[in-house]
PDB file of C-alpha atoms in Angstrom:
ATOM      1  CA  UNK V   1      -1.387-121.884  -5.000  1.00  0.00           C
ATOM      2  CA  UNK V   2      -0.311-121.876  -1.378  1.00  0.00           C
ATOM      3  CA  UNK V   3       2.924-123.718  -2.129  1.00  0.00           C
ATOM      4  CA  UNK V   4       4.537-120.868  -4.041  1.00  0.00           C
ATOM      5  CA  UNK V   5       5.509-117.284  -3.286  1.00  0.00           C
ATOM      6  CA  UNK V   6       7.529-114.465  -4.683  1.00  0.00           C
ATOM      7  CA  UNK V   7      11.189-115.273  -5.118  1.00  0.00           C
ATOM      8  CA  UNK V   8      12.512-112.424  -3.002  1.00  0.00           C
ATOM      9  CA  UNK V   9      15.379-112.898  -0.569  1.00  0.00           C
ATOM     10  CA  UNK V  10      13.537-113.003   2.752  1.00  0.00           C
ATOM     11  CA  UNK V  11      15.063-114.608   5.914  1.00  0.00           C
ATOM     12  CA  UNK V  12      14.952-118.224   6.916  1.00  0.00           C
ATOM     13  CA  UNK V  13      11.381-118.185   8.057  1.00  0.00           C
ATOM     14  CA  UNK V  14       8.411-116.014   7.179  1.00  0.00           C
ATOM     15  CA  UNK V  15       5.493-115.981   9.752  1.00  0.00           C
ATOM     16  CA  UNK V  16       2.130-113.826   9.257  1.00  0.00           C
ATOM     17  CA  UNK V  17       3.425-113.414  11.522  1.00  0.00           C
ATOM     18  CA  UNK V  18       6.888-113.238   7.372  1.00  0.00           C
ATOM     19  CA  UNK V  19      11.606-113.775   6.119  1.00  0.00           C
ATOM     20  CA  UNK V  20      15.785-113.066   3.158  1.00  0.00           C
ATOM     21  CA  UNK V  21      18.663-115.325   2.515  1.00  0.00           C
ATOM     22  CA  UNK V  22      21.301-113.270   4.264  1.00  0.00           C
ATOM     23  CA  UNK V  23      19.202-110.330   5.397  1.00  0.00           C
ATOM     24  CA  UNK V  24      15.844-111.895   5.801  1.00  0.00           C
ATOM     25  CA  UNK V  25      12.983-111.714   8.228  1.00  0.00           C
ATOM     26  CA  UNK V  26      10.567-114.448   9.157  1.00  0.00           C
ATOM     27  CA  UNK V  27       7.023-113.065   8.677  1.00  0.00           C
ATOM     28  CA  UNK V  28       4.144-113.449  11.017  1.00  0.00           C
ATOM     29  CA  UNK V  29       0.621-112.055  11.162  1.00  0.00           C
ATOM     30  CA  UNK V  30      -0.981-112.058  14.576  1.00  0.00           C
ATOM     31  CA  UNK V  31      -4.651-111.245  14.389  1.00  0.00           C
ATOM     32  CA  UNK V  32      -6.936-109.372  16.726  1.00  0.00           C
ATOM     33  CA  UNK V  33     -10.172-107.852  15.588  1.00  0.00           C
ATOM     34  CA  UNK V  34     -12.871-106.154  17.686  1.00  0.00           C
ATOM     35  CA  UNK V  35     -15.639-108.260  19.174  1.00  0.00           C
ATOM     36  CA  UNK V  36     -19.074-106.861  20.167  1.00  0.00           C
ATOM     37  CA  UNK V  37     -18.468-108.100  23.705  1.00  0.00           C
ATOM     38  CA  UNK V  38     -14.957-106.729  24.154  1.00  0.00           C
ATOM     39  CA  UNK V  39     -16.233-104.287  26.773  1.00  0.00           C
ATOM     40  CA  UNK V  40     -16.994-107.193  29.097  1.00  0.00           C
ATOM     41  CA  UNK V  41     -14.164-107.738  31.599  1.00  0.00           C
ATOM     42  CA  UNK V  42     -14.408-111.520  31.250  1.00  0.00           C
ATOM     43  CA  UNK V  43     -14.021-111.316  27.490  1.00  0.00           C
ATOM     44  CA  UNK V  44     -11.203-108.780  27.823  1.00  0.00           C
ATOM     45  CA  UNK V  45      -9.334-111.197  30.096  1.00  0.00           C
ATOM     46  CA  UNK V  46      -9.952-114.030  27.639  1.00  0.00           C
ATOM     47  CA  UNK V  47      -8.596-112.037  24.683  1.00  0.00           C
ATOM     48  CA  UNK V  48      -5.574-110.937  26.728  1.00  0.00           C
ATOM     49  CA  UNK V  49      -4.855-114.597  27.451  1.00  0.00           C
ATOM     50  CA  UNK V  50      -5.138-115.400  23.732  1.00  0.00           C
ATOM     51  CA  UNK V  51      -2.669-112.645  22.816  1.00  0.00           C
ATOM     52  CA  UNK V  52      -0.136-113.785  25.406  1.00  0.00           C
ATOM     53  CA  UNK V  53      -0.471-117.383  24.188  1.00  0.00           C
ATOM     54  CA  UNK V  54       0.232-116.108  20.661  1.00  0.00           C
ATOM     55  CA  UNK V  55       3.398-114.454  21.979  1.00  0.00           C
ATOM     56  CA  UNK V  56       4.538-117.722  23.554  1.00  0.00           C
ATOM     57  CA  UNK V  57       3.892-119.548  20.286  1.00  0.00           C
ATOM     58  CA  UNK V  58       5.808-116.878  18.371  1.00  0.00           C
ATOM     59  CA  UNK V  59       8.808-117.246  20.676  1.00  0.00           C
ATOM     60  CA  UNK V  60       8.643-121.028  20.271  1.00  0.00           C
ATOM     61  CA  UNK V  61       8.659-120.742  16.469  1.00  0.00           C
ATOM     62  CA  UNK V  62      11.379-118.072  16.260  1.00  0.00           C
ATOM     63  CA  UNK V  63      13.607-119.639  18.911  1.00  0.00           C
ATOM     64  CA  UNK V  64      15.338-118.042  21.864  1.00  0.00           C
ATOM     65  CA  UNK V  65      17.845-116.312  19.524  1.00  0.00           C
ATOM     66  CA  UNK V  66      15.126-114.863  17.292  1.00  0.00           C
ATOM     67  CA  UNK V  67      14.881-111.151  16.535  1.00  0.00           C
ATOM     68  CA  UNK V  68      11.541-109.400  15.940  1.00  0.00           C
ATOM     69  CA  UNK V  69      10.345-106.430  13.924  1.00  0.00           C
ATOM     70  CA  UNK V  70       6.671-105.413  14.218  1.00  0.00           C
ATOM     71  CA  UNK V  71       4.290-103.728  11.800  1.00  0.00           C
ATOM     72  CA  UNK V  72       1.010-102.970  13.554  1.00  0.00           C
ATOM     73  CA  UNK V  73      -2.369-101.621  12.481  1.00  0.00           C
ATOM     74  CA  UNK V  74      -3.122 -98.323  14.290  1.00  0.00           C
ATOM     75  CA  UNK V  75      -6.413 -99.623  15.737  1.00  0.00           C
ATOM     76  CA  UNK V  76      -6.642 -99.927  19.524  1.00  0.00           C
ATOM     77  CA  UNK V  77      -7.245-103.687  19.542  1.00  0.00           C
ATOM     78  CA  UNK V  78      -4.245-104.489  17.375  1.00  0.00           C
ATOM     79  CA  UNK V  79      -1.982-102.247  19.443  1.00  0.00           C
ATOM     80  CA  UNK V  80      -3.247-103.886  22.637  1.00  0.00           C
ATOM     81  CA  UNK V  81      -2.607-107.292  21.092  1.00  0.00           C
ATOM     82  CA  UNK V  82       0.959-106.375  20.166  1.00  0.00           C
ATOM     83  CA  UNK V  83       1.574-105.100  23.704  1.00  0.00           C
ATOM     84  CA  UNK V  84       0.431-108.413  25.211  1.00  0.00           C
ATOM     85  CA  UNK V  85       2.368-110.478  22.652  1.00  0.00           C
ATOM     86  CA  UNK V  86       5.561-108.564  23.480  1.00  0.00           C
ATOM     87  CA  UNK V  87       5.243-109.533  27.142  1.00  0.00           C
ATOM     88  CA  UNK V  88       6.202-113.066  26.098  1.00  0.00           C
ATOM     89  CA  UNK V  89       9.330-111.861  24.267  1.00  0.00           C
ATOM     90  CA  UNK V  90      12.703-110.501  25.331  1.00  0.00           C
ATOM     91  CA  UNK V  91      12.320-106.759  24.725  1.00  0.00           C
ATOM     92  CA  UNK V  92      16.030-106.520  23.865  1.00  0.00           C
ATOM     93  CA  UNK V  93      15.381-108.720  20.835  1.00  0.00           C
ATOM     94  CA  UNK V  94      12.683-106.442  19.382  1.00  0.00           C
ATOM     95  CA  UNK V  95      14.523-104.331  16.817  1.00  0.00           C
ATOM     96  CA  UNK V  96      11.657-102.074  15.785  1.00  0.00           C
ATOM     97  CA  UNK V  97       7.930-101.286  15.835  1.00  0.00           C
ATOM     98  CA  UNK V  98       6.176 -99.375  13.071  1.00  0.00           C
ATOM     99  CA  UNK V  99       2.552 -98.234  13.027  1.00  0.00           C
ATOM    100  CA  UNK V 100       1.223 -99.024   9.548  1.00  0.00           C
ATOM    101  CA  UNK V 101      -2.193 -97.545   8.569  1.00  0.00           C
ATOM    102  CA  UNK V 102      -2.276 -99.494   5.299  1.00  0.00           C
ATOM    103  CA  UNK V 103      -2.868-102.773   7.163  1.00  0.00           C
ATOM    104  CA  UNK V 104      -5.886-101.455   9.092  1.00  0.00           C
ATOM    105  CA  UNK V 105      -9.198-103.309   8.844  1.00  0.00           C
ATOM    106  CA  UNK V 106     -11.478-102.810   5.856  1.00  0.00           C
ATOM    107  CA  UNK V 107     -13.445 -99.576   6.294  1.00  0.00           C
ATOM    108  CA  UNK V 108     -17.114-100.513   6.696  1.00  0.00           C
ATOM    109  CA  UNK V 109     -18.274 -96.881   6.694  1.00  0.00           C
ATOM    110  CA  UNK V 110     -17.715 -94.034   9.118  1.00  0.00           C
ATOM    111  CA  UNK V 111     -20.538 -95.046  11.464  1.00  0.00           C
ATOM    112  CA  UNK V 112     -22.301 -98.404  11.344  1.00  0.00           C
ATOM    113  CA  UNK V 113     -26.081 -98.109  11.435  1.00  0.00           C
ATOM    114  CA  UNK V 114     -28.756-100.317  12.986  1.00  0.00           C
ATOM    115  CA  UNK V 115     -31.345 -98.735  10.672  1.00  0.00           C
ATOM    116  CA  UNK V 116     -32.911 -96.438  13.251  1.00  0.00           C
ATOM    117  CA  UNK V 117     -31.188 -93.370  11.770  1.00  0.00           C
ATOM    118  CA  UNK V 118     -32.420 -94.059   8.251  1.00  0.00           C
ATOM    119  CA  UNK V 119     -29.159 -95.679   7.152  1.00  0.00           C
ATOM    120  CA  UNK V 120     -28.858 -99.205   5.815  1.00  0.00           C
ATOM    121  CA  UNK V 121     -28.457-101.721   8.680  1.00  0.00           C
ATOM    122  CA  UNK V 122     -25.096-103.486   8.687  1.00  0.00           C
ATOM    123  CA  UNK V 123     -26.812-106.860   8.569  1.00  0.00           C
ATOM    124  CA  UNK V 124     -28.531-105.874   5.307  1.00  0.00           C
ATOM    125  CA  UNK V 125     -25.286-104.585   3.813  1.00  0.00           C
ATOM    126  CA  UNK V 126     -23.508-107.841   4.630  1.00  0.00           C
ATOM    127  CA  UNK V 127     -26.275-109.835   2.961  1.00  0.00           C
ATOM    128  CA  UNK V 128     -25.933-107.599  -0.090  1.00  0.00           C
ATOM    129  CA  UNK V 129     -22.172-108.167  -0.039  1.00  0.00           C
ATOM    130  CA  UNK V 130     -22.705-111.912  -0.012  1.00  0.00           C
ATOM    131  CA  UNK V 131     -25.006-111.653  -3.039  1.00  0.00           C
ATOM    132  CA  UNK V 132     -22.788-109.176  -4.939  1.00  0.00           C
ATOM    133  CA  UNK V 133     -19.419-110.741  -4.122  1.00  0.00           C
ATOM    134  CA  UNK V 134     -17.221-110.288  -1.049  1.00  0.00           C
ATOM    135  CA  UNK V 135     -14.270-108.899  -3.000  1.00  0.00           C
ATOM    136  CA  UNK V 136     -15.998-106.197  -5.051  1.00  0.00           C
ATOM    137  CA  UNK V 137     -18.834-105.021  -2.778  1.00  0.00           C
ATOM    138  CA  UNK V 138     -18.123-101.526  -1.413  1.00  0.00           C
ATOM    139  CA  UNK V 139     -19.760-100.392   1.810  1.00  0.00           C
ATOM    140  CA  UNK V 140     -21.351 -96.905   1.762  1.00  0.00           C
ATOM    141  CA  UNK V 141     -18.679 -94.387   2.890  1.00  0.00           C
ATOM    142  CA  UNK V 142     -16.345 -97.367   3.162  1.00  0.00           C
ATOM    143  CA  UNK V 143     -14.221 -99.783   1.161  1.00  0.00           C
ATOM    144  CA  UNK V 144     -14.421-102.960  -0.835  1.00  0.00           C
ATOM    145  CA  UNK V 145     -11.848-105.717  -0.405  1.00  0.00           C
ATOM    146  CA  UNK V 146     -10.568-104.555  -3.817  1.00  0.00           C
ATOM    147  CA  UNK V 147      -9.799-101.163  -2.244  1.00  0.00           C
ATOM    148  CA  UNK V 148      -7.953-102.945   0.581  1.00  0.00           C
ATOM    149  CA  UNK V 149      -5.978-104.825  -2.086  1.00  0.00           C
ATOM    150  CA  UNK V 150      -4.618-101.523  -3.437  1.00  0.00           C
ATOM    151  CA  UNK V 151      -3.340-100.219  -0.102  1.00  0.00           C
ATOM    152  CA  UNK V 152      -2.029-103.636   1.006  1.00  0.00           C
ATOM    153  CA  UNK V 153      -0.041-103.732  -2.257  1.00  0.00           C
ATOM    154  CA  UNK V 154       1.581-100.470  -1.152  1.00  0.00           C
ATOM    155  CA  UNK V 155       2.461-102.034   2.202  1.00  0.00           C
ATOM    156  CA  UNK V 156       3.906-105.093   0.454  1.00  0.00           C
ATOM    157  CA  UNK V 157       6.163-102.809  -1.608  1.00  0.00           C
ATOM    158  CA  UNK V 158       7.367-101.075   1.588  1.00  0.00           C
ATOM    159  CA  UNK V 159       8.020-104.454   3.221  1.00  0.00           C
ATOM    160  CA  UNK V 160      10.103-105.624   0.257  1.00  0.00           C
ATOM    161  CA  UNK V 161      12.016-102.329   0.248  1.00  0.00           C
ATOM    162  CA  UNK V 162      12.817-102.772   3.954  1.00  0.00           C
ATOM    163  CA  UNK V 163      14.036-106.301   3.239  1.00  0.00           C
ATOM    164  CA  UNK V 164      16.184-105.259   0.306  1.00  0.00           C
ATOM    165  CA  UNK V 165      17.806-102.385   2.240  1.00  0.00           C
ATOM    166  CA  UNK V 166      18.944-104.842   4.919  1.00  0.00           C
ATOM    167  CA  UNK V 167      16.665-103.717   7.738  1.00  0.00           C
ATOM    168  CA  UNK V 168      16.242-107.333   8.835  1.00  0.00           C
ATOM    169  CA  UNK V 169      19.835-108.480   8.503  1.00  0.00           C
ATOM    170  CA  UNK V 170      20.903-110.971  11.225  1.00  0.00           C
ATOM    171  CA  UNK V 171      22.627-109.586  14.285  1.00  0.00           C
ATOM    172  CA  UNK V 172      21.073-106.124  14.403  1.00  0.00           C
ATOM    173  CA  UNK V 173      19.581-106.274  17.899  1.00  0.00           C
ATOM    174  CA  UNK V 174      20.652-103.756  20.510  1.00  0.00           C
ATOM    175  CA  UNK V 175      23.829-101.746  20.949  1.00  0.00           C
ATOM    176  CA  UNK V 176      25.592-104.574  22.773  1.00  0.00           C
ATOM    177  CA  UNK V 177      25.933-106.559  19.544  1.00  0.00           C
ATOM    178  CA  UNK V 178      24.497-109.689  21.126  1.00  0.00           C
ATOM    179  CA  UNK V 179      21.688-110.091  18.598  1.00  0.00           C
ATOM    180  CA  UNK V 180      22.815-112.876  16.268  1.00  0.00           C
ATOM    181  CA  UNK V 181      19.557-114.562  15.352  1.00  0.00           C
ATOM    182  CA  UNK V 182      17.296-114.506  12.314  1.00  0.00           C
ATOM    183  CA  UNK V 183      14.610-111.863  12.098  1.00  0.00           C
ATOM    184  CA  UNK V 184      10.925-112.588  12.221  1.00  0.00           C
ATOM    185  CA  UNK V 185       8.703-109.870  10.806  1.00  0.00           C
ATOM    186  CA  UNK V 186       5.489-109.739  12.805  1.00  0.00           C
ATOM    187  CA  UNK V 187       2.481-108.081  11.176  1.00  0.00           C
ATOM    188  CA  UNK V 188      -0.372-107.430  13.602  1.00  0.00           C
ATOM    189  CA  UNK V 189      -3.451-106.865  11.491  1.00  0.00           C
ATOM    190  CA  UNK V 190      -7.072-107.903  10.806  1.00  0.00           C
ATOM    191  CA  UNK V 191      -8.874-110.750   9.079  1.00  0.00           C
ATOM    192  CA  UNK V 192      -9.727-109.190   5.723  1.00  0.00           C
ATOM    193  CA  UNK V 193      -6.417-107.332   5.453  1.00  0.00           C
ATOM    194  CA  UNK V 194      -4.558-110.568   6.145  1.00  0.00           C
ATOM    195  CA  UNK V 195      -6.487-112.537   3.534  1.00  0.00           C
ATOM    196  CA  UNK V 196      -5.992-109.771   0.967  1.00  0.00           C
ATOM    197  CA  UNK V 197      -2.246-109.774   1.695  1.00  0.00           C
ATOM    198  CA  UNK V 198      -2.103-113.524   1.077  1.00  0.00           C
ATOM    199  CA  UNK V 199      -4.095-113.013  -2.116  1.00  0.00           C
ATOM    200  CA  UNK V 200      -1.612-110.370  -3.298  1.00  0.00           C
ATOM    201  CA  UNK V 201       1.512-112.277  -2.285  1.00  0.00           C
ATOM    202  CA  UNK V 202       0.474-115.601  -3.821  1.00  0.00           C
ATOM    203  CA  UNK V 203      -1.291-114.040  -6.826  1.00  0.00           C
ATOM    204  CA  UNK V 204      -4.601-115.717  -6.018  1.00  0.00           C
ATOM    205  CA  UNK V 205      -7.711-115.360  -8.148  1.00  0.00           C
ATOM    206  CA  UNK V 206     -10.737-113.533  -6.749  1.00  0.00           C
ATOM    207  CA  UNK V 207     -12.661-116.783  -6.328  1.00  0.00           C
ATOM    208  CA  UNK V 208      -9.741-118.201  -4.302  1.00  0.00           C
ATOM    209  CA  UNK V 209      -9.837-115.170  -2.008  1.00  0.00           C
ATOM    210  CA  UNK V 210     -13.557-115.616  -1.475  1.00  0.00           C
ATOM    211  CA  UNK V 211     -12.972-119.206  -0.331  1.00  0.00           C
ATOM    212  CA  UNK V 212     -10.366-118.230   2.277  1.00  0.00           C
ATOM    213  CA  UNK V 213     -11.736-118.601   5.828  1.00  0.00           C
ATOM    214  CA  UNK V 214     -11.279-115.822   8.355  1.00  0.00           C
ATOM    215  CA  UNK V 215      -8.513-116.817  10.820  1.00  0.00           C
ATOM    216  CA  UNK V 216      -9.355-117.274  14.471  1.00  0.00           C
ATOM    217  CA  UNK V 217      -8.659-114.515  16.965  1.00  0.00           C
ATOM    218  CA  UNK V 218      -4.905-114.076  17.650  1.00  0.00           C
ATOM    219  CA  UNK V 219      -4.085-116.921  15.259  1.00  0.00           C
ATOM    220  CA  UNK V 220      -0.589-117.045  13.776  1.00  0.00           C
ATOM    221  CA  UNK V 221      -0.499-117.495  10.005  1.00  0.00           C
ATOM    222  CA  UNK V 222       3.030-118.583   9.113  1.00  0.00           C
ATOM    223  CA  UNK V 223       4.928-118.164   5.845  1.00  0.00           C
ATOM    224  CA  UNK V 224       8.131-120.218   5.835  1.00  0.00           C
ATOM    225  CA  UNK V 225      10.975-119.829   3.386  1.00  0.00           C
ATOM    226  CA  UNK V 226      12.344-122.899   1.643  1.00  0.00           C
ATOM    227  CA  UNK V 227      15.911-123.502   0.465  1.00  0.00           C
ATOM    228  CA  UNK V 228      14.908-122.186  -2.960  1.00  0.00           C
ATOM    229  CA  UNK V 229      14.024-118.800  -1.459  1.00  0.00           C
ATOM    230  CA  UNK V 230      10.264-119.068  -1.972  1.00  0.00           C
ATOM    231  CA  UNK V 231       7.621-118.822   0.728  1.00  0.00           C
ATOM    232  CA  UNK V 232       4.894-121.288   1.492  1.00  0.00           C
ATOM    233  CA  UNK V 233       2.179-121.356   4.097  1.00  0.00           C
ATOM    234  CA  UNK V 234       2.373-123.834   6.913  1.00  0.00           C
ATOM    235  CA  UNK V 235       1.335-126.661   6.730  1.00  0.00           C
ATOM    236  CA  UNK V 236       2.041-126.655   2.954  1.00  0.00           C
ATOM    237  CA  UNK V 237       5.736-125.910   3.362  1.00  0.00           C
ATOM    238  CA  UNK V 238       8.258-127.956   1.369  1.00  0.00           C
ATOM    239  CA  UNK V 239      12.020-127.891   1.004  1.00  0.00           C
ATOM    240  CA  UNK V 240      11.814-125.752  -2.157  1.00  0.00           C
TER     241      UNK V 240
END
């Protein structure tokens, strides 16, 4: 369920935008996925505004003394989102940025077809996915959500290793030694990858994954650590 998480020593707060007791981050996923109208200047300005608002919200949650470490999908839109989010933060409090291919969007095939080239139209494939099951359906030349689960598990293991080695220990910002706040780990990724991560972290069943709604564009999904060291999703967070 959403009220429990793995008992690892993350920081005080985990946003998905995710956090250890003494060496913990606060984890956060900020989402940005491509829209068919992203080439329109008006839409581009709107999405830029959304990303900057997400940065302001992140700073509000983490506090003025917060430190930030970013994992970002290598896609253009996620990198652009991270760039805009960082404009709302003190750059001296960002302790690292890592491009992470394992949190890229689900591969829907090398080239999406409208049917005119003899390939299956994407609309037809999505209807087939709905009938077959969203978790197990694999797109031609692409992935299923089950395939995403495997690579996201690898990312989760890397994240835990970074936590356990003390990468997110408090007070590691800058050479001036002024960074004394808690870390927030910010993961900039995509809708399906985010939902699969939550599925993996909270050990959800497949039918629970299939009921998860896709987050809104640039939405912050927050995992907060309780006194007992376990993570829960806002707004389900409790003291334990």
